[in-house]
Coordinates of C-alpha atoms and ligand atoms in Angstrom, one line a residue:
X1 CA 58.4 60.9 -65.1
X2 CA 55.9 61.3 -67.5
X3 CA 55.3 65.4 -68.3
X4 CA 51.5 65.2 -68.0
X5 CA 49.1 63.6 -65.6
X6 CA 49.2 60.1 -66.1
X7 CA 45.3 58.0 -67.4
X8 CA 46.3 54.2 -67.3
X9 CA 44.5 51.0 -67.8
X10 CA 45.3 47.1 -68.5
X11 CA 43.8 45.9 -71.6
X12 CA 43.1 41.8 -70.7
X13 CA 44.0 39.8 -73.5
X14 CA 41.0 38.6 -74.5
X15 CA 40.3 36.3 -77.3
X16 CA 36.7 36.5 -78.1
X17 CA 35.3 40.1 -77.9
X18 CA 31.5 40.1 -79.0
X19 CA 30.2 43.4 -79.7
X20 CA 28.9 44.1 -76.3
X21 CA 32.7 44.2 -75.2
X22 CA 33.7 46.4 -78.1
X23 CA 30.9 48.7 -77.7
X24 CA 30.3 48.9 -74.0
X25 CA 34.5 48.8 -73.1
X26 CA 36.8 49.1 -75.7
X27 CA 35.6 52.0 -77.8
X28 CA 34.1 54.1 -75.4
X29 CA 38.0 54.1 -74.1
X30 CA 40.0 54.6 -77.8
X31 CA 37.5 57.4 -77.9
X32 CA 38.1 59.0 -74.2
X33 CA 41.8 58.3 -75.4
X34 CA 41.9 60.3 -78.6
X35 CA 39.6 63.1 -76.8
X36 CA 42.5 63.1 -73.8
X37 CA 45.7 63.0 -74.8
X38 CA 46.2 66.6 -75.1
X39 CA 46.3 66.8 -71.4
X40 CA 47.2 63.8 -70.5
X41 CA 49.3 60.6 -71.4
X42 CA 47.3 57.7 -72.0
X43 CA 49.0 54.7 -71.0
X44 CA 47.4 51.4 -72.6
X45 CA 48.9 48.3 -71.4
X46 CA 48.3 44.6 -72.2
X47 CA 48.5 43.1 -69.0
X48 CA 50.2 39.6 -70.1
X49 CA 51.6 38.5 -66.9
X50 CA 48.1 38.5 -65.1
X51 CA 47.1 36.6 -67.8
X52 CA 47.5 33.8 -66.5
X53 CA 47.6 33.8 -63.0
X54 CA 44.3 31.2 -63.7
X55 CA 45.5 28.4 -66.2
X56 CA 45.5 29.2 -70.4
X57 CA 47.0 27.4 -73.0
X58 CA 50.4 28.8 -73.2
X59 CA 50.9 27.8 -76.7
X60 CA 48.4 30.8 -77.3
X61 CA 49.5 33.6 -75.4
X62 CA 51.7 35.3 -77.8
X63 CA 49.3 35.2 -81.0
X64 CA 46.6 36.5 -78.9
X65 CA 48.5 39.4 -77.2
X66 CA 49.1 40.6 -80.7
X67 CA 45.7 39.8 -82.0
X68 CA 44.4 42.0 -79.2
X69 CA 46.6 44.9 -79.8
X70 CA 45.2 44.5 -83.5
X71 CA 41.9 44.9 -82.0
X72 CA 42.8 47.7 -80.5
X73 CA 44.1 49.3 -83.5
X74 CA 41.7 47.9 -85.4
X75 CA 39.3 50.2 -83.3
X76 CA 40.8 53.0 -84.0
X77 CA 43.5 53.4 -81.8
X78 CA 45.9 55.7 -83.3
X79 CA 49.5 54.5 -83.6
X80 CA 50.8 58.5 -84.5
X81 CA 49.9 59.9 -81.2
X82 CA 53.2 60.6 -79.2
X83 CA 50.7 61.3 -75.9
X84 CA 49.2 57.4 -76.0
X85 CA 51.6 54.7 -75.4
X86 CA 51.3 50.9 -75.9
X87 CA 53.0 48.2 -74.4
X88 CA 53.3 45.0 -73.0
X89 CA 53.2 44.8 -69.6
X90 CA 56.1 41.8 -69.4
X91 CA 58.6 43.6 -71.6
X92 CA 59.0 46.3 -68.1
X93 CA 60.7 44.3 -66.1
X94 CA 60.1 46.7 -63.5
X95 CA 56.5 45.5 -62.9
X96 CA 57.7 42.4 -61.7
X97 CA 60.6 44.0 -59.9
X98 CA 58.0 46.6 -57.6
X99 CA 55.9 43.5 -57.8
X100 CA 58.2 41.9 -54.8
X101 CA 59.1 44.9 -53.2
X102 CA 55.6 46.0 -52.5
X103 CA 54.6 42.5 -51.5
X104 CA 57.2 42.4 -48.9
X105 CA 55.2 45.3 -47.5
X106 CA 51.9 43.5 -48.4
X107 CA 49.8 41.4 -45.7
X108 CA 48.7 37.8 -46.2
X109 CA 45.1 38.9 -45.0
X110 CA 44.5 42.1 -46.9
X111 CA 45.0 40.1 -50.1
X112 CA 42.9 37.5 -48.3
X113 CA 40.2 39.9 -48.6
X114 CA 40.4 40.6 -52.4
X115 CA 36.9 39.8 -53.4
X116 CA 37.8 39.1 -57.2
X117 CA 40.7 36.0 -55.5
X118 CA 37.8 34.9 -53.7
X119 CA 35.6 34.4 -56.2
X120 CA 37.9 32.8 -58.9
X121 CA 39.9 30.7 -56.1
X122 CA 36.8 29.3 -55.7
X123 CA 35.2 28.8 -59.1
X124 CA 38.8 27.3 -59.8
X125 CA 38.6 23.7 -61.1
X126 CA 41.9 23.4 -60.9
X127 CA 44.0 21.8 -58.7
X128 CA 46.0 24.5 -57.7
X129 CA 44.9 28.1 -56.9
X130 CA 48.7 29.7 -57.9
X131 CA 50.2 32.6 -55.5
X132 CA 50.0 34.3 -59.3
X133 CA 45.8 34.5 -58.2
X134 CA 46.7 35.9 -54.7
X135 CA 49.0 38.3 -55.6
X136 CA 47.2 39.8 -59.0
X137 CA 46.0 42.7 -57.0
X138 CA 49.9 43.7 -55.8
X139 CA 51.1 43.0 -59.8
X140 CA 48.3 45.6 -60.7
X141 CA 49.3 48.3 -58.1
X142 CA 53.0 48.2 -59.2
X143 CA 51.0 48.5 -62.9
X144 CA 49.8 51.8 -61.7
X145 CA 52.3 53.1 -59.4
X146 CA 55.4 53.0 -61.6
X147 CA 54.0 55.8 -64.2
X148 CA 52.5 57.7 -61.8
X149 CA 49.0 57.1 -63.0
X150 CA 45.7 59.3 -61.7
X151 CA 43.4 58.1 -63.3
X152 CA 43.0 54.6 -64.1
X153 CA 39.5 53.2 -66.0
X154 CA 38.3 49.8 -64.6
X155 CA 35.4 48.4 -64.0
X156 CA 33.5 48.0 -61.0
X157 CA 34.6 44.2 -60.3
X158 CA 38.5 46.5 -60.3
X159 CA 37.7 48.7 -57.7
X160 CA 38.8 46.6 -54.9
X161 CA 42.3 46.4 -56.5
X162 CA 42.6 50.1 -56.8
X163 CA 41.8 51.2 -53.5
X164 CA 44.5 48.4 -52.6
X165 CA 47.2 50.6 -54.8
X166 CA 46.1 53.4 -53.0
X167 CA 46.5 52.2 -49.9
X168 CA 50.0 50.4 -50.8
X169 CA 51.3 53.8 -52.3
X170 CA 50.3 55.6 -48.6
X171 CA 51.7 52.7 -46.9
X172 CA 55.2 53.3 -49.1
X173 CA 54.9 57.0 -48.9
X174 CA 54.3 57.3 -45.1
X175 CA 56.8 54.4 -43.8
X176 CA 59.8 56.1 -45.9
X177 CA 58.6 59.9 -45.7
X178 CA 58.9 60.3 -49.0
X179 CA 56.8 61.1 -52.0
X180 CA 57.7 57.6 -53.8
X181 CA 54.7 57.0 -55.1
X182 CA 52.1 59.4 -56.8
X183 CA 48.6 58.5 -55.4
X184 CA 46.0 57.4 -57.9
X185 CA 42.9 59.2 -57.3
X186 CA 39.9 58.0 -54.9
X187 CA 37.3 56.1 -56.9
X188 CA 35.0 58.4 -56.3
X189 CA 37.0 61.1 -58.2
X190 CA 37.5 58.2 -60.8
X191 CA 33.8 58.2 -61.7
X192 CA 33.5 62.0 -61.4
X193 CA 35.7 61.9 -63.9
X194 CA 35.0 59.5 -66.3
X195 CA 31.2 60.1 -66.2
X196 CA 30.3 57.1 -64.3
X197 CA 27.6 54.9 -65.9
X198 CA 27.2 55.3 -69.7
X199 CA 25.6 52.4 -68.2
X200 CA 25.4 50.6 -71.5
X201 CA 24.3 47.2 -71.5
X202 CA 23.7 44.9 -75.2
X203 CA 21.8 41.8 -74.1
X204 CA 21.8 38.6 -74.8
X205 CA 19.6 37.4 -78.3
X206 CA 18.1 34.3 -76.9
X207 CA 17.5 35.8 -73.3
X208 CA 17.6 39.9 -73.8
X209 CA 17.2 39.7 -69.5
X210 CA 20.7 39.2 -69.5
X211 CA 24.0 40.7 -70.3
X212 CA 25.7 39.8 -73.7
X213 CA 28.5 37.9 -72.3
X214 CA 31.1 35.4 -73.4
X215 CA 30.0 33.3 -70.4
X216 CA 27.0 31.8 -72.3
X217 CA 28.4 28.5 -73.7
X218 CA 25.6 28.0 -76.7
X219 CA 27.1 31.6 -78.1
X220 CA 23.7 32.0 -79.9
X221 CA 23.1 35.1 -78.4
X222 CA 26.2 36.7 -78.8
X223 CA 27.9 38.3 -81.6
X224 CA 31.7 38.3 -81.7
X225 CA 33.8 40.6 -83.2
X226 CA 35.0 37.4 -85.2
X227 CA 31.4 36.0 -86.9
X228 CA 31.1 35.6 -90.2
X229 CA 29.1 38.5 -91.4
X230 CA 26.1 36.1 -92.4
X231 CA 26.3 34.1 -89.3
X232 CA 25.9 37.4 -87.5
X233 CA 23.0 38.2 -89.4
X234 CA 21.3 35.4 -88.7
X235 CA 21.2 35.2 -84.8
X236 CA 20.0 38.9 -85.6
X237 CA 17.4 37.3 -87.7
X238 CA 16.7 34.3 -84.9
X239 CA 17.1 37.0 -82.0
X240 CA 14.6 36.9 -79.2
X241 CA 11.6 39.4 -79.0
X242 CA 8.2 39.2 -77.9
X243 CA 4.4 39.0 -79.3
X244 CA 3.3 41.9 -78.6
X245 CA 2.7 43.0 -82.0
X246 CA 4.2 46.8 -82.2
X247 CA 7.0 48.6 -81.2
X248 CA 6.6 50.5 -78.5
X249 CA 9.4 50.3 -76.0
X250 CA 7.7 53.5 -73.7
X251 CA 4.6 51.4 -72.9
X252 CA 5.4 47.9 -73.1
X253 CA 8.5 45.4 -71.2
X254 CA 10.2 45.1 -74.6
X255 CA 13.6 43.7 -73.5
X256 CA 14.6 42.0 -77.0
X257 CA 13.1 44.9 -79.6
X258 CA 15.0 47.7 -77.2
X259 CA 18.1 45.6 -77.5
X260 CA 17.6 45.4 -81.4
X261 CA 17.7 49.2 -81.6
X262 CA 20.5 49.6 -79.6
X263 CA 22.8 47.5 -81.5
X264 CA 21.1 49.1 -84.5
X265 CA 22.2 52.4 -83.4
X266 CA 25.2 52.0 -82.3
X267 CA 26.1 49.5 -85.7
X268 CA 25.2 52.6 -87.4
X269 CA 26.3 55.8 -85.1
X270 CA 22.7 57.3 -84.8
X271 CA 20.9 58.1 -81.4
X272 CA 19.4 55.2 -79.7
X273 CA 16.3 57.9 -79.8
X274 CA 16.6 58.6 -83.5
X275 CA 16.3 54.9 -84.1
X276 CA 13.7 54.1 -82.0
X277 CA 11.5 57.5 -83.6
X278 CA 11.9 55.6 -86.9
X279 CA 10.9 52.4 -85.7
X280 CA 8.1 53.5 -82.8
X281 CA 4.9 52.0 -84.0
X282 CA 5.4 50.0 -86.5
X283 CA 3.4 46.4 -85.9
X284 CA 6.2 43.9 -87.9
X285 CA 9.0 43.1 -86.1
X286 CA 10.7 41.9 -89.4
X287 CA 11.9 45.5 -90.7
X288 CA 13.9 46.0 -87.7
X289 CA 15.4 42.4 -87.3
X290 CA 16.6 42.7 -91.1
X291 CA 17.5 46.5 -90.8
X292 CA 20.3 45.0 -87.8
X293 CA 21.1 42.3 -89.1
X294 CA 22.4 44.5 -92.2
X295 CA 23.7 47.2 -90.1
X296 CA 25.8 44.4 -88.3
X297 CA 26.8 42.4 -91.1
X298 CA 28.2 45.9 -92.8
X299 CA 29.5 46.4 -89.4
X300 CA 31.8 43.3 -89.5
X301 CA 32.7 43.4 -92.8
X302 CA 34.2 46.7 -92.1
X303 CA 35.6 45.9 -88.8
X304 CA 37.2 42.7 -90.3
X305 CA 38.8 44.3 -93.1
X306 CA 40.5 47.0 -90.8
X307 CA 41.6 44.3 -88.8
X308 CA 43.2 42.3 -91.6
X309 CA 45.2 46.2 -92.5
X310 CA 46.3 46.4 -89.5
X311 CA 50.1 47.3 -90.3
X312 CA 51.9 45.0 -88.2
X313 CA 55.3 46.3 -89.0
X314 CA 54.0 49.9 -87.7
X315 CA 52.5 48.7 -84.4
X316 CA 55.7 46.4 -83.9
X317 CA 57.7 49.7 -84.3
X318 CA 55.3 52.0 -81.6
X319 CA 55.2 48.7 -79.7
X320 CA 59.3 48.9 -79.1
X321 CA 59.4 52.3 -79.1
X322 CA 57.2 52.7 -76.3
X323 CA 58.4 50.3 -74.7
X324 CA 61.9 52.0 -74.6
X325 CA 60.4 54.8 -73.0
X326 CA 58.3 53.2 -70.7
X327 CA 61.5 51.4 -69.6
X328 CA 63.1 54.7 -68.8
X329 CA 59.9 55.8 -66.7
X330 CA 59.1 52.8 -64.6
X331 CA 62.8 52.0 -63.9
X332 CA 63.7 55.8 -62.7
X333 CA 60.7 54.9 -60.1
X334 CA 61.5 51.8 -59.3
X335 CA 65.3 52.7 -58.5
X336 CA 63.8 55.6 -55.7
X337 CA 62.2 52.3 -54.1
X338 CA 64.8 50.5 -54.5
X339 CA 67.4 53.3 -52.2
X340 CA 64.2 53.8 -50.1
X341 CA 64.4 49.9 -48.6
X342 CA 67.7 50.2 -49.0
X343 CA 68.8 48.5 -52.0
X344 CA 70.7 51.3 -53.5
X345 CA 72.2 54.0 -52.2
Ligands
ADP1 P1 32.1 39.2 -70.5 O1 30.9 39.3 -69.6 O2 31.8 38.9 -71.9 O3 33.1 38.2 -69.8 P2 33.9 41.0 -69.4 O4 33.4 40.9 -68.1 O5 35.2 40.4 -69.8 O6 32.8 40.6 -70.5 O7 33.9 42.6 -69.7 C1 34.9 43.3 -70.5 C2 34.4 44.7 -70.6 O8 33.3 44.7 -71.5 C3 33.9 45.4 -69.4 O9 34.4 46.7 -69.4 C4 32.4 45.3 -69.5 O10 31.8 46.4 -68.8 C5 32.2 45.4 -71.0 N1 31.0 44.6 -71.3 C6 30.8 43.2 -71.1 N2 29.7 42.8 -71.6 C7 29.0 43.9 -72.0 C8 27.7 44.1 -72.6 N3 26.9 43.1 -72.8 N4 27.4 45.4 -73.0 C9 28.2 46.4 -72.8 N5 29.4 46.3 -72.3 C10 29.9 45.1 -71.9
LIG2 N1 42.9 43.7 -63.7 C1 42.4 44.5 -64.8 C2 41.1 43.8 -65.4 O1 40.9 42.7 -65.1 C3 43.5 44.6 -65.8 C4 44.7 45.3 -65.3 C5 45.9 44.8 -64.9 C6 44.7 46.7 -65.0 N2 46.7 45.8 -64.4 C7 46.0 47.0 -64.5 C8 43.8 47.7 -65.1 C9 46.4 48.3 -64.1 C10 44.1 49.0 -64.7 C11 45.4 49.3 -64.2 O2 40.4 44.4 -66.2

């Protein structure tokens, strides 16, 4: 078992982060990380084998589970701290191994239910929607249940899933009258928590109505982690505002000049209120646009370089090392499963 209560979450590989992701997601959770881990282990996963419970290019997979751990590093996750482990999700066998014992306990229409299978079973153009799809939600519950997580970070699309691990962990617990499983923490105590709702949102450039999110095909108005510096700049420069004529975001609907300061403050670690003080009033739009498009070309630059140090020898080395230990964890769970059904004895 791990020594302290357990925070765990599933990092998706995902290849294209734009800056809404790495601002709204990835460092608000390095930094709750970092701020945590004296009373807690952090547990941060790549979940590879959900990845592709919907078709991917295979050929891919690898490069982009270590490109995202980059990222994450990159971000300013720390590879020194012995409270926050990495690891990859498939190199625990155990996770698959829980995986079948909790389905066998699992019912066809609970998992029916699963809003998120619903959706993407649907929205599937594929010919086959794969048991992979159906079962994601079972995968992710043996995710949490081995370390004996309380606190696990997801979004709100997630929650469905972790009431399911919840309720599989009772299920478990109450059929063998034992404490197998530790139960991960209601969702409401999740939120209490973590602060529910920092609530940030970066929208898009063309259409600031609307999330900044990799769905938009055009990618105009999004800026990825990956842009050219100058490239970035210039959907700054081309980004959507209004014709108002002066900033003032406390009288007037002024979705795309509000976004601008956001991304300006948070490119450059001031308040959103200290940016918009400096910029309130003024009756050219074209300070602003040029002050964020430098903030976020200085951004990137700085981002990029961190990512190409990145010491890949080092985060190969926590990698495996964490990965031992995490071995040792989920496996001493698993095996109390395993004489609970009667496996072992
Ligand atoms: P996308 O909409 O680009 O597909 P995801 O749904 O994969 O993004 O979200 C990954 C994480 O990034 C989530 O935690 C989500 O809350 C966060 N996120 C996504 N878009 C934004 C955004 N525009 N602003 C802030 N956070 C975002
Ligand atoms: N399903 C999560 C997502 O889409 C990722 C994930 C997989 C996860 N296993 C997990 C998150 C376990 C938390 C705990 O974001």
């Amino acid at each position: 078992m791990h020594n302290k209560p357990v925070i765990l979450t599933g990092l998706r590989a995902n290849n294209d982060l734009h800056i809404g992701n790495y601002f709204g997601a990835l460092l608000p959770l390095i930094d709750m990380a970092k701020t945590r881990s004296e009373e807690f282990e952090i547990n941060l996963f790549v979940p590879d084998l959900h990845s592709f419970t919907t078709p991917i290019d295979h050929s891919q997979l690898y490069d982009q589970i270590m490109h995202n751990l980059r990222l994450f590093v990159a971000a300013g996750l720390p590879l020194d701290n012995p409270n926050i482990h990495i690891y990859r999700q498939s190199y625990i066998p155990a996770h698959s191994e829980l995986t079948w014992i909790l389905d066998c306990f699992t019912g066809f229409g609970e998992m029916s239910r699963m809003t998120q299978f619903k959706d993407k079973s649907a929205k599937l153009l594929a010919d086959r929607v794969s048991v992979g799809l159906f079962n994601y939600p079972v995968l992710m519950a043996a995710d949490i249940l081995l370390y004996g997580a309380s606190y696990v970070p997801v979004g709100d699309d997630q929650t469905q899933h972790l009431e399911f691990a919840r309720d599989i962990a009772t299920r478990l617990n109450n059929e063998f009258q034992e404490p197998l499983f530790v139960l991960p923490r209601s969702v409401s105590e999740q939120h209490k928590f973590f602060g529910k709702d920092q609530g940030l949102r970066i929208k898009d450039l063309v259409d600031p109505t609307k999330k900044m999110s990799k769905s938009d095909q055009s990618g105009k108005g999004i800026v990825f982690l990956g842009d050219k510096p100058n490239d970035a700049a210039k959907k700054i420069r081309s980004a959507t505002t209004d014709s108002f004529g002066r900033i003032d975001i406390h009288k007037q609907e002024q979705a795309g000049i509000r976004n601008l300061l956001q991304i300006l403050a948070l490119a450059t670690g001031r308040t959103f209120d200290e940016v918009d003080a400096e910029y309130n009033g003024h009756e050219q739009y074209g300070p602003l646009k040029a002050a964020v498009a430098d903030a976020i070309s200085t951004f990137l630059t700085d981002f990029q370089d961190k990512l190409a140090s990145v010491d890949d020898a080092q985060l190969i080395a926590k990698l495996e090392a964490d990965e031992k230990l995490m071995n040792q964890i989920a496996n001493d769970t698993l095996y109390k499963v395993q004489k609970a059904v009667g496996l072992r004895i």
